[in-house]
mmCIF file with all atom_site columns, C-alpha atoms in Angstrom:
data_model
loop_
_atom_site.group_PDB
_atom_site.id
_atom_site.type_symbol
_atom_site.label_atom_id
_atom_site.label_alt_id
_atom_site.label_comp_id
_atom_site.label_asym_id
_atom_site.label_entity_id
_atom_site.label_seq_id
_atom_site.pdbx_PDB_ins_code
_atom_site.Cartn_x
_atom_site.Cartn_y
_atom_site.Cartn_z
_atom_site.occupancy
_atom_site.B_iso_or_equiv
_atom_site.pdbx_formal_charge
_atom_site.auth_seq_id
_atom_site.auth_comp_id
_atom_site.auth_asym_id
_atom_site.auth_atom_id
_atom_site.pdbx_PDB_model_num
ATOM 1   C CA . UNK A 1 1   ? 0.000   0.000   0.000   1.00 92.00 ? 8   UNK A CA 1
ATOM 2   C CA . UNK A 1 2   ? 1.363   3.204   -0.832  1.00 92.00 ? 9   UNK A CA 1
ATOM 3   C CA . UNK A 1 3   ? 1.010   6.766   1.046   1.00 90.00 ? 10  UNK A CA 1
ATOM 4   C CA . UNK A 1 4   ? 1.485   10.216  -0.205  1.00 91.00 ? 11  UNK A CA 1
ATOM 5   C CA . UNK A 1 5   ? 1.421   13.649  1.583   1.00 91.00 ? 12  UNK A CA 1
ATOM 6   C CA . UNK A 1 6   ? -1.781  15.038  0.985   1.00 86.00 ? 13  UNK A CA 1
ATOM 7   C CA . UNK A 1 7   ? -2.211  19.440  0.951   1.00 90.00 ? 14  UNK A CA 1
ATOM 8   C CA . UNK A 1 8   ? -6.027  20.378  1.716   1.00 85.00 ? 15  UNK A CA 1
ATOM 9   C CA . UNK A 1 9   ? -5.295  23.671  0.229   1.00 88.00 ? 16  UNK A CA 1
ATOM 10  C CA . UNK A 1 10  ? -4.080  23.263  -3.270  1.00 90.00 ? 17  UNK A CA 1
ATOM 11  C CA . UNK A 1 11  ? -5.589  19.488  -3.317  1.00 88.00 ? 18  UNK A CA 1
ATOM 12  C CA . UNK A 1 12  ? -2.652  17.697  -4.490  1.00 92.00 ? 19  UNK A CA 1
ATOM 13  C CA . UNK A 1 13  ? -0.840  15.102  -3.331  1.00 93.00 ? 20  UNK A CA 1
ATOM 14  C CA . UNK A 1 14  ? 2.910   14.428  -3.310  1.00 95.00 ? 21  UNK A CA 1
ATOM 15  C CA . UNK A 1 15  ? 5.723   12.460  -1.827  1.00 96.00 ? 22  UNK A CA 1
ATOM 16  C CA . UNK A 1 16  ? 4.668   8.630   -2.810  1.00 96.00 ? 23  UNK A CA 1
ATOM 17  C CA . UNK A 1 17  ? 6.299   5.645   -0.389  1.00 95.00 ? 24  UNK A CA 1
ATOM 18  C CA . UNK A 1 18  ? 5.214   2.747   0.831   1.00 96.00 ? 25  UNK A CA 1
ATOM 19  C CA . UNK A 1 19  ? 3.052   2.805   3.694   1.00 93.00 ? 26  UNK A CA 1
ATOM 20  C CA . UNK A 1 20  ? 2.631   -1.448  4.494   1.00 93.00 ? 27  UNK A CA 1
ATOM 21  C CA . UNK A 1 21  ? 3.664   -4.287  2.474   1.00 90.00 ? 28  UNK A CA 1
ATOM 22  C CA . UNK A 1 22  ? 0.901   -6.640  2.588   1.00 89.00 ? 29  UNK A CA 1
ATOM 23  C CA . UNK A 1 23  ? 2.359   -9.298  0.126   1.00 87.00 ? 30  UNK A CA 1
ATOM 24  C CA . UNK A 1 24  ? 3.072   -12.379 2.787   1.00 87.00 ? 31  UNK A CA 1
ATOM 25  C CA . UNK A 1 25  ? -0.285  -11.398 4.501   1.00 85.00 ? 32  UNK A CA 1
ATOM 26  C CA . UNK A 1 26  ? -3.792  -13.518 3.334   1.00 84.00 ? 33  UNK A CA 1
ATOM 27  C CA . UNK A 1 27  ? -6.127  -11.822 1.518   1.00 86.00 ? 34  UNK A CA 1
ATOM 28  C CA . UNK A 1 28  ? -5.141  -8.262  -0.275  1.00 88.00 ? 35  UNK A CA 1
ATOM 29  C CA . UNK A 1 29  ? -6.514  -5.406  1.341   1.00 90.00 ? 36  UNK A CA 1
ATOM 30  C CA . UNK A 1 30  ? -9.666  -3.425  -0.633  1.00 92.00 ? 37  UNK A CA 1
ATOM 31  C CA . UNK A 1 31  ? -11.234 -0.228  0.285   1.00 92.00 ? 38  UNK A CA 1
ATOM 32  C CA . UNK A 1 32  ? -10.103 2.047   3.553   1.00 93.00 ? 39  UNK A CA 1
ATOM 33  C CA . UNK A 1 33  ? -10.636 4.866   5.362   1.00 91.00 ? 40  UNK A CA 1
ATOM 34  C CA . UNK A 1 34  ? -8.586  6.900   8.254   1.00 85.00 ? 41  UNK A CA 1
ATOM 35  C CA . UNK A 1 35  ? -9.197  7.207   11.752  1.00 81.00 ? 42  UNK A CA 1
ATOM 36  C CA . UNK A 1 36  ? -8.839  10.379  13.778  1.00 76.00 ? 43  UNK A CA 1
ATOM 37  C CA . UNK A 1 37  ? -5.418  9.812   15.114  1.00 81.00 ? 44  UNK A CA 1
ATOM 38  C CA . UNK A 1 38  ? -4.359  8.417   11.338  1.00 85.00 ? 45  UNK A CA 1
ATOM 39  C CA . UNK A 1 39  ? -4.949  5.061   11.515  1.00 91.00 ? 46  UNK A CA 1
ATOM 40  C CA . UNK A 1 40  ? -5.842  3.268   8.361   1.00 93.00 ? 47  UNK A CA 1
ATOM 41  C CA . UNK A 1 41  ? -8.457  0.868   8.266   1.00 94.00 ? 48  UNK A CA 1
ATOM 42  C CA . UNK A 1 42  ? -8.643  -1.504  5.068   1.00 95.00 ? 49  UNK A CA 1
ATOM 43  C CA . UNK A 1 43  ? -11.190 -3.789  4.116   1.00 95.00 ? 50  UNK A CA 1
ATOM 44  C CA . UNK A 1 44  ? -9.215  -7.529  3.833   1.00 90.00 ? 51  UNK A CA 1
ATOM 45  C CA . UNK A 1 45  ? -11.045 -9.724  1.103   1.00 88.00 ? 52  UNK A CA 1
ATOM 46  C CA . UNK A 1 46  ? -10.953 -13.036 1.358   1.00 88.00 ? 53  UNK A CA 1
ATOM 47  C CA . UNK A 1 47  ? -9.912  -14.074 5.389   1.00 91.00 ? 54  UNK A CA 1
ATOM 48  C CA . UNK A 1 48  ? -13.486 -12.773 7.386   1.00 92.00 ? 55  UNK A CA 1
ATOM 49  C CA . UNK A 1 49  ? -11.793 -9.509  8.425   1.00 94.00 ? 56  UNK A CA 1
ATOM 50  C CA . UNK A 1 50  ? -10.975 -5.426  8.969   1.00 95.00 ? 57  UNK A CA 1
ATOM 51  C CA . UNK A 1 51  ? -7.585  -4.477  9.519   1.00 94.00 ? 58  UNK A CA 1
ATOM 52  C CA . UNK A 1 52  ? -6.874  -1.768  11.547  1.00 94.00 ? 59  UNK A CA 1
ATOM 53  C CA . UNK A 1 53  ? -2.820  -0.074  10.268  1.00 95.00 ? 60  UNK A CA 1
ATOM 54  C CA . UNK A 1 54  ? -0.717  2.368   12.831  1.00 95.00 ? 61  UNK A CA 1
ATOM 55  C CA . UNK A 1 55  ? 0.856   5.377   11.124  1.00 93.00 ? 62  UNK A CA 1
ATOM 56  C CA . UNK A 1 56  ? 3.831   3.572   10.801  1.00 94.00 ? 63  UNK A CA 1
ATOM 57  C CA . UNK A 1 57  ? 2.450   0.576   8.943   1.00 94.00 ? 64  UNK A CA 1
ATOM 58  C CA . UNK A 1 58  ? 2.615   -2.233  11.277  1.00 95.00 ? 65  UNK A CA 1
ATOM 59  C CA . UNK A 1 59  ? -0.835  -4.094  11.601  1.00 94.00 ? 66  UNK A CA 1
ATOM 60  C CA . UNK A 1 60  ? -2.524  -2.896  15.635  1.00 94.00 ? 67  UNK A CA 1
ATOM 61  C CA . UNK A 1 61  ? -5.897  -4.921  15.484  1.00 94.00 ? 68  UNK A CA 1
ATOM 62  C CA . UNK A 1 62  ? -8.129  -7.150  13.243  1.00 93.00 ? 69  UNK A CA 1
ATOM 63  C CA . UNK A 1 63  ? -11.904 -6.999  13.472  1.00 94.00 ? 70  UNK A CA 1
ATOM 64  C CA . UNK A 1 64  ? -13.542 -10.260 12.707  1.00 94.00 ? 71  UNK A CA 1
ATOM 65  C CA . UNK A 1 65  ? -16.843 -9.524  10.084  1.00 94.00 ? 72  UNK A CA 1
ATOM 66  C CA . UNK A 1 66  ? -19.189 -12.784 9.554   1.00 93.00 ? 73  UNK A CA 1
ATOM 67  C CA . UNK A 1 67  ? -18.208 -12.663 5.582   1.00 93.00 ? 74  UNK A CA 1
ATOM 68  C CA . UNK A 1 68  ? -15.277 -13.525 3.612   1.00 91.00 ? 75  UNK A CA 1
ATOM 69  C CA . UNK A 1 69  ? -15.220 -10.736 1.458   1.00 91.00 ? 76  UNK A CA 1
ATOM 70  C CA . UNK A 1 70  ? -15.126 -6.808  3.014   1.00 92.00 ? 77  UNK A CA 1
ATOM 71  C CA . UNK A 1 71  ? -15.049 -4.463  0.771   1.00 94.00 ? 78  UNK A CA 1
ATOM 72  C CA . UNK A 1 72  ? -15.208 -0.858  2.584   1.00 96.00 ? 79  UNK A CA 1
ATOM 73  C CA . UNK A 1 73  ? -14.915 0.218   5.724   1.00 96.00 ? 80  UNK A CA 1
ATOM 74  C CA . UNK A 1 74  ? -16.002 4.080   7.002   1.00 93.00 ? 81  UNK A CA 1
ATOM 75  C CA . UNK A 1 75  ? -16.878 5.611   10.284  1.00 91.00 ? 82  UNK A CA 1
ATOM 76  C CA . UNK A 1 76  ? -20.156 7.465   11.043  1.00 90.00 ? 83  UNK A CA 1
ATOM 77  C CA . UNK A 1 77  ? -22.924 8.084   13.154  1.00 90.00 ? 84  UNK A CA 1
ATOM 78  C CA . UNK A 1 78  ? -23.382 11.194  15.265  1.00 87.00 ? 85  UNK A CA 1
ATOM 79  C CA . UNK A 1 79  ? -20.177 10.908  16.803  1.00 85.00 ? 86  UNK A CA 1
ATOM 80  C CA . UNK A 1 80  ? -17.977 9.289   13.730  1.00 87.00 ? 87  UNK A CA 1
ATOM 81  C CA . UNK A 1 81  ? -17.930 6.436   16.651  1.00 90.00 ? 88  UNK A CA 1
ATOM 82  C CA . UNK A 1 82  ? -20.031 3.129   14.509  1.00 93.00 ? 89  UNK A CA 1
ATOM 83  C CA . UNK A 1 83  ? -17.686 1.380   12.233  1.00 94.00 ? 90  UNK A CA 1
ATOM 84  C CA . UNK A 1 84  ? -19.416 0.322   9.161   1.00 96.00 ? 91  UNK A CA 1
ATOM 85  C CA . UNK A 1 85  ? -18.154 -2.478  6.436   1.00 97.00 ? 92  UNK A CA 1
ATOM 86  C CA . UNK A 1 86  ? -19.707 -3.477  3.175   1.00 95.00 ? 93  UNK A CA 1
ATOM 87  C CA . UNK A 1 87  ? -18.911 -6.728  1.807   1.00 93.00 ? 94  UNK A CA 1
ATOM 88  C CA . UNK A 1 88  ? -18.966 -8.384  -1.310  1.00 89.00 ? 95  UNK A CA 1
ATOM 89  C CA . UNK A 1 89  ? -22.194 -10.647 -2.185  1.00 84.00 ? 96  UNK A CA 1
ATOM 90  C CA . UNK A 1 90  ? -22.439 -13.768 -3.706  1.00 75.00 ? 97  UNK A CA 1
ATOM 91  C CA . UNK A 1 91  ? -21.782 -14.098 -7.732  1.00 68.00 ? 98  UNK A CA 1
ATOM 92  C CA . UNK A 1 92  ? -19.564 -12.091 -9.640  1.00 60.00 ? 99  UNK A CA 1
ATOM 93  C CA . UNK A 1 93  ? -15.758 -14.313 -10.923 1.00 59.00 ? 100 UNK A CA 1
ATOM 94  C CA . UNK A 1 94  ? -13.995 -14.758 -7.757  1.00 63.00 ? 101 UNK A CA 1
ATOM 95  C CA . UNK A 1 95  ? -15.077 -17.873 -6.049  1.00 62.00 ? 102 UNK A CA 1
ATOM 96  C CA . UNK A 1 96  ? -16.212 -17.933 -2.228  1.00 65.00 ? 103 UNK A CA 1
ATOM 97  C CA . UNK A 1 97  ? -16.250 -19.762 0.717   1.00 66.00 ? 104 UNK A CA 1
ATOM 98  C CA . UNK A 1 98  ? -20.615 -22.018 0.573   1.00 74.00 ? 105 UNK A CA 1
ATOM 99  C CA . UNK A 1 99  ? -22.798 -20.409 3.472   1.00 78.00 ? 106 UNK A CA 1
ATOM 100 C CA . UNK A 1 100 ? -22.485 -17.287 3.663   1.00 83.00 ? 107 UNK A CA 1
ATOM 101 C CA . UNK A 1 101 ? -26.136 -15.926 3.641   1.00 84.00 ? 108 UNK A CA 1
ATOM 102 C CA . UNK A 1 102 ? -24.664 -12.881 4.759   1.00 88.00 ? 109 UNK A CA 1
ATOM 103 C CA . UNK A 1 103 ? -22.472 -11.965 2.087   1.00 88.00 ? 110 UNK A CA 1
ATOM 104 C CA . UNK A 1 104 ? -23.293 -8.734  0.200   1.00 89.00 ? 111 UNK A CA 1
ATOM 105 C CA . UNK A 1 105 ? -24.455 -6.793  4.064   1.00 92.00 ? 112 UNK A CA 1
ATOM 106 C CA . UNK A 1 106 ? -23.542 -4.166  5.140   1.00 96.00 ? 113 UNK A CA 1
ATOM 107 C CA . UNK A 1 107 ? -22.103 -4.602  9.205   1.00 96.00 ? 114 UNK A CA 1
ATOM 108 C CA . UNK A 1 108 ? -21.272 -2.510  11.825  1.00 96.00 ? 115 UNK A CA 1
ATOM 109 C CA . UNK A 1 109 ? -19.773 -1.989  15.461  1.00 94.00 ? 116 UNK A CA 1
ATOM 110 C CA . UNK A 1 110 ? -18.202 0.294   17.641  1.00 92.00 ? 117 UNK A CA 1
ATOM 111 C CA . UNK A 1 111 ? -14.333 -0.234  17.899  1.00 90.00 ? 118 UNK A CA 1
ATOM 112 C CA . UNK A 1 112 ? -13.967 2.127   20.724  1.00 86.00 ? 119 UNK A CA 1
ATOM 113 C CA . UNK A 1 113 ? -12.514 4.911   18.489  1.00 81.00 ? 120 UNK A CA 1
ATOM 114 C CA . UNK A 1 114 ? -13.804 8.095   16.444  1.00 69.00 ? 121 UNK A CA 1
ATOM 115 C CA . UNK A 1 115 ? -13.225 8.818   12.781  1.00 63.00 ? 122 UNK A CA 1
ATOM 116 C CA . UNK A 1 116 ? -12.897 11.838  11.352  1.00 64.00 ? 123 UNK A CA 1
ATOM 117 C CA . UNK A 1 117 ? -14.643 13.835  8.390   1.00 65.00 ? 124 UNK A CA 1
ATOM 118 C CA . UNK A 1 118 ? -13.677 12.905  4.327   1.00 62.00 ? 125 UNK A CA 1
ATOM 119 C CA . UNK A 1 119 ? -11.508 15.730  3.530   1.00 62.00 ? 126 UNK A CA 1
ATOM 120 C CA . UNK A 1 120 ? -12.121 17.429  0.377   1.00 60.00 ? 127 UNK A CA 1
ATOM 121 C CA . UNK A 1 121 ? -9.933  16.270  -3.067  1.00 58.00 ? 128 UNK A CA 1
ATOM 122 C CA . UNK A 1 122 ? -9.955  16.984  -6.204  1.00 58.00 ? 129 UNK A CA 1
ATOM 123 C CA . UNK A 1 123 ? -7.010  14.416  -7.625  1.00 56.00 ? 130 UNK A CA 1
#
């Protein structure tokens, strides 16, 4: 996963590095969003889970969701506290793991932590 620096102001982005090498991880991480204090939530398809990234990288927690196949994670609620993850339903080319009558919901929970407002971009 790559990161860049990011200025509100003129809406660009520059400076692109790696952020987390997820290559000897399952699964390949999907959609994301950023918490408050900049940690970077992806969506993990394929291995029932959210992963939750510190600034530096390095993986801090894994949510357990009751699908094999998140697709997007993103805080709201009145207080940006409720976590909330789509997933991918049944069909489409990639095969899935039978019983999964849940596949294709959208889930959510309350990690304990706040999110923050999407900033504005126009990249």
């Amino acid at each position: 996963m790559w990161a860049w620096n990011h200025d509100p102001a003129s809406r660009t982005i520059e400076n692109r590095r790696v952020f987390a090498t997820t290559h000897d991880l399952p699964g390949r991480p999907d959609g994301a969003c950023v918490y408050a204090d900049g940690f970077y939530w992806s969506a993990n398809v394929d291995v029932w889970q959210v992963v939750r990234y510190d600034p530096k990288g390095q993986i801090e927690r894994t949510i357990p969701i009751p699908v094999q196949k998140s697709s997007m994670p993103c805080f709201g609620g009145l207080d940006l506290d409720t976590l909330y993850v789509t997933s991918i339903g049944n069909g489409g080319t990639s095969p899935m793991a039978e019983g999964q009558p849940l596949a294709g919901g959208l889930f959510a929970c309350q990690p304990g932590i706040k999110g923050r407002p999407k900033p504005l971009f126009a990249g």
